[in-house]
PDB file of C-alpha atoms in Angstrom:
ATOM      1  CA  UNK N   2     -16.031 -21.482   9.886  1.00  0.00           C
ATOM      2  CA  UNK N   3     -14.841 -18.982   7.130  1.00  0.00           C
ATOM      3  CA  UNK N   4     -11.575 -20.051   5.650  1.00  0.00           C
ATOM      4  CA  UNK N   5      -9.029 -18.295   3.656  1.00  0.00           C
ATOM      5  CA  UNK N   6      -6.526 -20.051   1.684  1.00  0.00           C
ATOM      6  CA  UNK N   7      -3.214 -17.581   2.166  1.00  0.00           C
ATOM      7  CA  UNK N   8       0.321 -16.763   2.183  1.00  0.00           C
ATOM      8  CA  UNK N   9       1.483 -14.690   4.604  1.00  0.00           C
ATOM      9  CA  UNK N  10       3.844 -12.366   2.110  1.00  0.00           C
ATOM     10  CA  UNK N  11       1.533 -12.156  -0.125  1.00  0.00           C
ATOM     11  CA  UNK N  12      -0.075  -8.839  -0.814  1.00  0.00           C
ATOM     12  CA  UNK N  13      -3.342  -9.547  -1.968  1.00  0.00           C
ATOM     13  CA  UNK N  14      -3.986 -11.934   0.264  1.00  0.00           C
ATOM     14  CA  UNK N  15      -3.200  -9.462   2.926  1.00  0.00           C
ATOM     15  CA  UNK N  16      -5.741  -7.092   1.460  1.00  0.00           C
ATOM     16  CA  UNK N  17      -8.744  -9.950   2.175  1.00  0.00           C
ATOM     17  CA  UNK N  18      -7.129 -10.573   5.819  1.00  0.00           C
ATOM     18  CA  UNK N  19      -7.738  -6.577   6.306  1.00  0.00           C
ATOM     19  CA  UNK N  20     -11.222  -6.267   5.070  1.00  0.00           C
ATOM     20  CA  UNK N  21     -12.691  -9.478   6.600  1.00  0.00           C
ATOM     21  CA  UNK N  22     -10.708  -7.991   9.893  1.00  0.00           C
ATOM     22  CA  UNK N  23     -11.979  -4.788   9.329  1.00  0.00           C
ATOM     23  CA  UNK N  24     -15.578  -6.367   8.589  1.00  0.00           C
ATOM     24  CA  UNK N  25     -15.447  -8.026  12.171  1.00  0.00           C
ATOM     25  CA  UNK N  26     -16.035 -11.653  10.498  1.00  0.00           C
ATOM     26  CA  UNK N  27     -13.965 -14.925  12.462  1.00  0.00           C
ATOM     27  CA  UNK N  28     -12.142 -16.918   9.855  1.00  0.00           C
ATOM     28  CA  UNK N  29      -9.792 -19.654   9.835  1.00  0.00           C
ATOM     29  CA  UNK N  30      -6.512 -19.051   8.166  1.00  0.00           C
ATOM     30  CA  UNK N  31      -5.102 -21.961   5.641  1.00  0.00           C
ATOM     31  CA  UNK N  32      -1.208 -21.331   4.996  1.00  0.00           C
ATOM     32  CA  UNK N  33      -0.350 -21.760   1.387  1.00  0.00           C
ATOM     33  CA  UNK N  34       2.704 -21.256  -0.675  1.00  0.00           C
ATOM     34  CA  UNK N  35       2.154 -19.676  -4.610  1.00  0.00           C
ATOM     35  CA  UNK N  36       4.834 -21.900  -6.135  1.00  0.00           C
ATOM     36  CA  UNK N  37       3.350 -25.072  -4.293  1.00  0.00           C
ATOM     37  CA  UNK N  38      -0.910 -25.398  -4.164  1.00  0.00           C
ATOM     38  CA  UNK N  39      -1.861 -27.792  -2.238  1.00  0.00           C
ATOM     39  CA  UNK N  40      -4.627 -30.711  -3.148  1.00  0.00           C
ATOM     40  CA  UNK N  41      -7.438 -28.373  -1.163  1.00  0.00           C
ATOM     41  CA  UNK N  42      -6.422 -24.820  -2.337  1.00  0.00           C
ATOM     42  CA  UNK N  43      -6.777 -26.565  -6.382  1.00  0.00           C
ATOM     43  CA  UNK N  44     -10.228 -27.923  -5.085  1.00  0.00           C
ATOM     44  CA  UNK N  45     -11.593 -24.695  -4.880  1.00  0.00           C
ATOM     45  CA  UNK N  46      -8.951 -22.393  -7.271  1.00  0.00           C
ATOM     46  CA  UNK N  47      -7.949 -25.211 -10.400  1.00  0.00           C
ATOM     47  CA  UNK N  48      -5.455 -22.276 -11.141  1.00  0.00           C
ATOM     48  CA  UNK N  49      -3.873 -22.673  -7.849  1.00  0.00           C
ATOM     49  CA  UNK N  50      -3.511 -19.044  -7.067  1.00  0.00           C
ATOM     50  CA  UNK N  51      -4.508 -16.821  -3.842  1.00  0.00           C
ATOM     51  CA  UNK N  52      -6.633 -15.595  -2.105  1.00  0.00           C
ATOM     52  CA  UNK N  53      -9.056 -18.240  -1.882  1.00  0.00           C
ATOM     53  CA  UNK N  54     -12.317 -17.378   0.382  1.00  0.00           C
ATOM     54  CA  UNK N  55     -14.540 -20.426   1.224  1.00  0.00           C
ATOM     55  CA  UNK N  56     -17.562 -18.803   3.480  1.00  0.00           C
ATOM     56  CA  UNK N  57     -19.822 -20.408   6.006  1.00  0.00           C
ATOM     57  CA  UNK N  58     -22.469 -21.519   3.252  1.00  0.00           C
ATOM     58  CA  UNK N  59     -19.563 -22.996   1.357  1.00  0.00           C
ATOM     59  CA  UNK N  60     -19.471 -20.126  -1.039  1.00  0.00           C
ATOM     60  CA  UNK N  61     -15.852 -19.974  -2.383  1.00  0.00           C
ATOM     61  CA  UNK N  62     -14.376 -17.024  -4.390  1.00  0.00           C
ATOM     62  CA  UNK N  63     -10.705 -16.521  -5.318  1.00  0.00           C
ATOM     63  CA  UNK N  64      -9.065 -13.345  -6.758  1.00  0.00           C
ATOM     64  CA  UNK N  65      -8.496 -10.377  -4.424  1.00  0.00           C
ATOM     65  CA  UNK N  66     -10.808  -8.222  -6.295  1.00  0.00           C
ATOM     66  CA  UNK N  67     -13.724 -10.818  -6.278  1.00  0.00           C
ATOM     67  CA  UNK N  68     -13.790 -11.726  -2.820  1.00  0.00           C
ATOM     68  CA  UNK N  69     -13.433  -7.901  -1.877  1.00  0.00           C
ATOM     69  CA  UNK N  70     -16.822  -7.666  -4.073  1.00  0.00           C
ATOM     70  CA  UNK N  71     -18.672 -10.232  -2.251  1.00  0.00           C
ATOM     71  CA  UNK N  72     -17.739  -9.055   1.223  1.00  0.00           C
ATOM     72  CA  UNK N  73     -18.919  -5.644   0.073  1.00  0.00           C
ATOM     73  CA  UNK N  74     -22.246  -7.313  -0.791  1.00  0.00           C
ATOM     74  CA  UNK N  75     -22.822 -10.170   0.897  1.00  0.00           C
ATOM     75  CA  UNK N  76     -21.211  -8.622   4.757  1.00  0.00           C
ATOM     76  CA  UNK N  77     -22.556  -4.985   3.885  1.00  0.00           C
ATOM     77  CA  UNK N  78     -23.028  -3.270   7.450  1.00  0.00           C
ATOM     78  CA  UNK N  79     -19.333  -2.265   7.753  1.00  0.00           C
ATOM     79  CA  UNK N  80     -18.830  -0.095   4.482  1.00  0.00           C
ATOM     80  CA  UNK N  81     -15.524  -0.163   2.888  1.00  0.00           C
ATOM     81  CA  UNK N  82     -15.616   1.220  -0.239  1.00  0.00           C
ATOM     82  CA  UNK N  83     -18.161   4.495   0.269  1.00  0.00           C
ATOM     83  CA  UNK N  84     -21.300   5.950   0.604  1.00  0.00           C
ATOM     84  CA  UNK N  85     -21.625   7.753  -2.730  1.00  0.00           C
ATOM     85  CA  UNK N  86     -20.647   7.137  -5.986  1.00  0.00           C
ATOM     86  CA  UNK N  87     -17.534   9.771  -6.395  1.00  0.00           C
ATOM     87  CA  UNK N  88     -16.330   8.030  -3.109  1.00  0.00           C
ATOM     88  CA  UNK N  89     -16.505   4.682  -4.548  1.00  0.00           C
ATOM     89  CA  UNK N  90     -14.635   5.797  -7.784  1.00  0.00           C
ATOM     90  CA  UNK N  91     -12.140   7.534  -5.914  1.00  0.00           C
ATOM     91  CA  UNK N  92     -11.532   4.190  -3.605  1.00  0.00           C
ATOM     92  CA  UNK N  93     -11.576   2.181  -6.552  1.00  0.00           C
ATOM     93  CA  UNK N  94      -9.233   3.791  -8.431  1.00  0.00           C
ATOM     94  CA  UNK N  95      -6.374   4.368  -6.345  1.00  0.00           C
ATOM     95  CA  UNK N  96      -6.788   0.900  -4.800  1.00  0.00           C
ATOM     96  CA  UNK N  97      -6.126  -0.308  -8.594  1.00  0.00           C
ATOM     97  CA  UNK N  98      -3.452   2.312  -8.692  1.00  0.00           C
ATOM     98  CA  UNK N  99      -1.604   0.121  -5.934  1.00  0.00           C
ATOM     99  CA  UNK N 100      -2.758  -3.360  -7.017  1.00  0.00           C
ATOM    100  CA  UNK N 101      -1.303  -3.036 -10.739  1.00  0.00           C
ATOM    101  CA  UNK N 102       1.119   0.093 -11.118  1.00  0.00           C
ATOM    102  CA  UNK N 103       2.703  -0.187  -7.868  1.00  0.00           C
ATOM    103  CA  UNK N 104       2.855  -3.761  -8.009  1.00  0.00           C
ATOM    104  CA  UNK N 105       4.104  -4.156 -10.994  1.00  0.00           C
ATOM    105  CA  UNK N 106       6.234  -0.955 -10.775  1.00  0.00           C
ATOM    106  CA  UNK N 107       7.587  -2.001  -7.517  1.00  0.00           C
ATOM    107  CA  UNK N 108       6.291  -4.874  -5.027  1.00  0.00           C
ATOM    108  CA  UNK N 109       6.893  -7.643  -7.685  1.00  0.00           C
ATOM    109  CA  UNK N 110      10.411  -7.056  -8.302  1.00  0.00           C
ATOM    110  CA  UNK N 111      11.369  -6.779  -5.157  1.00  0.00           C
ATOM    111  CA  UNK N 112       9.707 -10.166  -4.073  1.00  0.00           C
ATOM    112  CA  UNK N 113      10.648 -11.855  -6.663  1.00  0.00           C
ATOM    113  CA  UNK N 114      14.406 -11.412  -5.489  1.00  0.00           C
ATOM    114  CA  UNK N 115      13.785 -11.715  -1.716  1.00  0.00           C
ATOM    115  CA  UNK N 116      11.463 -14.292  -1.711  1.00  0.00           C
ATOM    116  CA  UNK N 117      10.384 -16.344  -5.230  1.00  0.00           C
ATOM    117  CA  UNK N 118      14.088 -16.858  -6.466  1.00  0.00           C
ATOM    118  CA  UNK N 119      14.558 -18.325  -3.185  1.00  0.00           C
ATOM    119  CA  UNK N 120      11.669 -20.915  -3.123  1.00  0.00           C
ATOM    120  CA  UNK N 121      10.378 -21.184  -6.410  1.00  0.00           C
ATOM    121  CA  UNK N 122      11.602 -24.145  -8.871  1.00  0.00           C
ATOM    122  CA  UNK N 123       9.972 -22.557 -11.562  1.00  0.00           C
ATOM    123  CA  UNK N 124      11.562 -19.256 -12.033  1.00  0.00           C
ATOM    124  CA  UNK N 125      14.746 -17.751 -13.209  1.00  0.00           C
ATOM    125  CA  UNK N 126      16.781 -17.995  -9.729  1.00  0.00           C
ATOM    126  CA  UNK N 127      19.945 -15.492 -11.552  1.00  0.00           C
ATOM    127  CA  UNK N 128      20.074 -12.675  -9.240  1.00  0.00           C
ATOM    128  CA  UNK N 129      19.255  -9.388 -10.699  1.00  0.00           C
ATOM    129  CA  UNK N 130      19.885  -6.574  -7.879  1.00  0.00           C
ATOM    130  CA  UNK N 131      19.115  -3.924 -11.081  1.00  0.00           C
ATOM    131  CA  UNK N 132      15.173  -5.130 -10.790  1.00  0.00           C
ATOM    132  CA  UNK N 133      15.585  -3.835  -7.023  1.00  0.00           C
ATOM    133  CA  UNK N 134      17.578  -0.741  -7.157  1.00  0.00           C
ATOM    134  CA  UNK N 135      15.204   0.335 -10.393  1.00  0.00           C
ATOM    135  CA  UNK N 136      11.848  -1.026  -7.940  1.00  0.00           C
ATOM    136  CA  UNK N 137      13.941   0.879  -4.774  1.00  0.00           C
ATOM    137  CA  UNK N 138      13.858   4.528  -6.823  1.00  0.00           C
ATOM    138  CA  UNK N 139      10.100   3.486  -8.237  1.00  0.00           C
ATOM    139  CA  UNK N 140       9.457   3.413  -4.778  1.00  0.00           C
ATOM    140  CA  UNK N 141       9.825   7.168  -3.862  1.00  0.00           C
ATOM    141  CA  UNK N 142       7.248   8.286  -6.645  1.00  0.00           C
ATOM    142  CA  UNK N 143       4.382   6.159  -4.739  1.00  0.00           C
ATOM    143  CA  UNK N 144       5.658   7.165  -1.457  1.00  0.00           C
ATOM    144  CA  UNK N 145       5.365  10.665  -2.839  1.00  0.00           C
ATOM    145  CA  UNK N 146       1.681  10.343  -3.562  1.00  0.00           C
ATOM    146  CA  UNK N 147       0.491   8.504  -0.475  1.00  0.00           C
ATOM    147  CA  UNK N 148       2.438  12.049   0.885  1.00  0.00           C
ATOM    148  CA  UNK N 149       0.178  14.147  -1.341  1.00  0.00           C
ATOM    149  CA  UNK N 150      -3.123  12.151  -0.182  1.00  0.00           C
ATOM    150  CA  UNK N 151      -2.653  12.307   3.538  1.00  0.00           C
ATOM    151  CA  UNK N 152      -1.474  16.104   2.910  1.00  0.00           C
ATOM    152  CA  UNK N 153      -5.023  17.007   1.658  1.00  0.00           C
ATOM    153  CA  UNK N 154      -7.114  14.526   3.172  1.00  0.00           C
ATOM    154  CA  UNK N 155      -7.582  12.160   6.426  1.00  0.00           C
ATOM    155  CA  UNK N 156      -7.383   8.894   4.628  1.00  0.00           C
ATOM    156  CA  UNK N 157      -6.211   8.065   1.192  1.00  0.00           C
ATOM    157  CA  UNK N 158      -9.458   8.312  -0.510  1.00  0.00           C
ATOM    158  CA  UNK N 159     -11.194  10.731   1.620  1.00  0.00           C
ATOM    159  CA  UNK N 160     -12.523  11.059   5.487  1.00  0.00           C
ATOM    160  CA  UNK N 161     -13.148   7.468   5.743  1.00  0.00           C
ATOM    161  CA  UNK N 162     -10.604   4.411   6.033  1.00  0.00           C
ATOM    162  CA  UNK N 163     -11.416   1.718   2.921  1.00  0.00           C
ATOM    163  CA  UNK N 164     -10.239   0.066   0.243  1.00  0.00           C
ATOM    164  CA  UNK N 165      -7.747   2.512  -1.197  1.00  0.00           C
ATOM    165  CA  UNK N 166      -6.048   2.623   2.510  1.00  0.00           C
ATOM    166  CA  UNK N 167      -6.089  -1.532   2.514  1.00  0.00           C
ATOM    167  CA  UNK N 168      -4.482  -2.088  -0.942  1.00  0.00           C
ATOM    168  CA  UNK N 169      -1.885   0.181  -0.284  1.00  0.00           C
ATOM    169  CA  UNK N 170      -1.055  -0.759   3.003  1.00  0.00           C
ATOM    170  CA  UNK N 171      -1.394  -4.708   2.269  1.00  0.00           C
ATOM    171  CA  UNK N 172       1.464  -4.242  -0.634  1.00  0.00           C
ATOM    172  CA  UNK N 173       3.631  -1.745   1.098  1.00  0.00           C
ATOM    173  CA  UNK N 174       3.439  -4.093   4.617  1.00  0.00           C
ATOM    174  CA  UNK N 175       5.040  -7.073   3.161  1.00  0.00           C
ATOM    175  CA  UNK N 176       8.156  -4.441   1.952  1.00  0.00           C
ATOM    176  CA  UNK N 177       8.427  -3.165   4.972  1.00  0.00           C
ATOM    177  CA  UNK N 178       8.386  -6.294   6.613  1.00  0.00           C
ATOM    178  CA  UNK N 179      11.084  -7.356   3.938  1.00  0.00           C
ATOM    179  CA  UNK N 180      12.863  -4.093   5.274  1.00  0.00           C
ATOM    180  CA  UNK N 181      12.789  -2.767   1.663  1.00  0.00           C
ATOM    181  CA  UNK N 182      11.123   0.781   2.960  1.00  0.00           C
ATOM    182  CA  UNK N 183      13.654   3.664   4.388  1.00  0.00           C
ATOM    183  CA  UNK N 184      10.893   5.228   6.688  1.00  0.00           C
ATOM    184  CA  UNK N 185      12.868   8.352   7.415  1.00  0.00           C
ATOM    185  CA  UNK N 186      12.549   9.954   3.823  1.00  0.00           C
ATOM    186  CA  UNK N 187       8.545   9.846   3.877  1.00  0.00           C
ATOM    187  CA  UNK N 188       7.609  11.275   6.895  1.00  0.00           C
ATOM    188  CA  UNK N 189       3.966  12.209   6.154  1.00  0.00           C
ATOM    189  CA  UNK N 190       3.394   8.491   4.745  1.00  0.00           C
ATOM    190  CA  UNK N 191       4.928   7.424   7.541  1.00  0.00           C
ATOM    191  CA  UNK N 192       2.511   8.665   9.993  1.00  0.00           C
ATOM    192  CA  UNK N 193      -0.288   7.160   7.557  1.00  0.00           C
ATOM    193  CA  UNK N 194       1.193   4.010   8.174  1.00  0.00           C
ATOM    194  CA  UNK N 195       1.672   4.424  11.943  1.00  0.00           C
ATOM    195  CA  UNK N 196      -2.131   5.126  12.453  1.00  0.00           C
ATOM    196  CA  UNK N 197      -2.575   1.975   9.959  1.00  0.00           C
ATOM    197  CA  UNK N 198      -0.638  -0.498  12.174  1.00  0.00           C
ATOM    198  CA  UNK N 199      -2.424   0.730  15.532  1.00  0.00           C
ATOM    199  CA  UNK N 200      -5.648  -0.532  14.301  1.00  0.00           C
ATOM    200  CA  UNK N 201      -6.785  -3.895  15.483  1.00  0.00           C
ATOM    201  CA  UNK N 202      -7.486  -5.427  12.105  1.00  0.00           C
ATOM    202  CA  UNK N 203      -3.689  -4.942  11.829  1.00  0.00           C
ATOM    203  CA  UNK N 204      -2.943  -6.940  14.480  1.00  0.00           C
ATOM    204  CA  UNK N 205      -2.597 -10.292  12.618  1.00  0.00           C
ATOM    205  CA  UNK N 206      -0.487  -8.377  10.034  1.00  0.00           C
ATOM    206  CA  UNK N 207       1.957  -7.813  12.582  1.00  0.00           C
ATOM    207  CA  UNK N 208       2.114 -11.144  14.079  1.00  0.00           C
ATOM    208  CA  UNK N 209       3.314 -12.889  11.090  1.00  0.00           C
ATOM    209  CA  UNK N 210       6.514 -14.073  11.386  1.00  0.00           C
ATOM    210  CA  UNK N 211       8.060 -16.684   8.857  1.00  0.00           C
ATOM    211  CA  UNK N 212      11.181 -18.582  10.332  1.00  0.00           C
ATOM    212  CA  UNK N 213      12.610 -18.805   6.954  1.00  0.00           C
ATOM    213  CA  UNK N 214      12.236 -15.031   5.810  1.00  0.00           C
ATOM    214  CA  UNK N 215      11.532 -13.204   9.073  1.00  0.00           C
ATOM    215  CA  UNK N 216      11.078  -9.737   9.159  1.00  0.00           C
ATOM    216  CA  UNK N 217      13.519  -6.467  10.269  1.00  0.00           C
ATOM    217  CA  UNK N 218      12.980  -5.758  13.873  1.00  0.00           C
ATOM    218  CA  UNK N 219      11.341  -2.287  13.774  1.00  0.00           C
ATOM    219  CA  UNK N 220       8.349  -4.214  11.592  1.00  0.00           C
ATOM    220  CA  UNK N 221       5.714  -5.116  14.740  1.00  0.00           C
ATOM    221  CA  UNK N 222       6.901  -1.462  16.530  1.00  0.00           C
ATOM    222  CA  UNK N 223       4.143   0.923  16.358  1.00  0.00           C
ATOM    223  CA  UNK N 224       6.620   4.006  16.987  1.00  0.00           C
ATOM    224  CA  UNK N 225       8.901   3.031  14.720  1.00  0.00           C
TER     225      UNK N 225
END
């Protein structure tokens, strides 16, 4: 069995749980915390970081980006990145948009206070509600673009769901589930994410449920 080394809040591991979802491909999920590797996830990551991939030949790749690589090579017959090169470039660059302005901009700050202060022993646990009201108006200028996609085109990188739709969404999930997201301002991204959480390789998204940080209750509604 495929196994991947996870934590549920964790946007980039949410971005492997998508693909090898959206690839059709049975895996067995291994619950992890980042401020806490176990002994197994730092036999196959000595860094101790997720996602960590192990697959049926006992192949193991860690790092979002890797692991999206190999799936795109080794599990090829469900395409997620394109069929021609200006498709590709236009996947891969707003999914890097997502997985290093946005998260930096916005998605780390805000789990940092709602999450890693809370559990981590090796971070600053001061509160600092300025790193999520500056994240909170960050927010609007990705919202805004997401907008300006869907406005001009039937996915975010084109007429085709892929990586660019999964980075995003992975990311923005875990805020929403965190409740950090006022739906009602971004109507247009709103309806991208509506169509995102109908589809069944969202399924597993929506069924997490952490007893210690559980999410806002319009967070597994698909009219929400």
């Amino acid at each position: 069995m495929r196994k991947l080394f996870h934590y549920p809040l964790c946007g980039f591991s949410r971005c492997v749980r998508l693909e090898l979802s959206e690839k059709h491909l049975d895996y067995e999920m291994i619950y992890e915390t980042p401020w806490n590797p176990s002994e197994d996830l730092l036999e196959y990551n000595h860094f101790g970081t997720i996602p960590v991939f192990v697959d049926i030949n006992g192949v193991s790749v860690y790092g979002f980006s890797a692991i999206r690589e190999y799936l795109e090579e080794v599990y090829s017959e469900i395409n997620l990145i394109g069929t021609d090169f200006q498709q590709r470039a236009e996947a891969r660059k707003i999914s890097d948009w997502f997985s290093s302005v946005f998260y930096k901009d916005v998605y780390y700050p805000i789990v940092q206070e709602k999450i890693l202060k809370r559990f981590s022993k090796n971070i600053d646990k001061t509160p600092n509600p300025a790193s999520v009201r500056i994240a909170s108006s960050k927010l609007s200028t990705h919202m805004e673009y997401i907008s300006w996609l869907i406005d001009r085109r039937n996915w975010l990188a084109g007429k085709d769901f892929s990586i660019a739709d999964i980075t995003a969404v992975s990311f923005i999930s875990v805020l929403d589930y965190l409740g950090a997201i006022t739906w009602n301002k971004y109507d247009i991204a709103k309806s991208w994410y509506a169509r995102i959480k109908s589809r069944p390789s969202f399924r597993n998204i929506l069924n997490d449920n952490l007893p210690q940080i559980p999410p806002i209750k319009d967070y597994v509604d698909l009219d929400f």
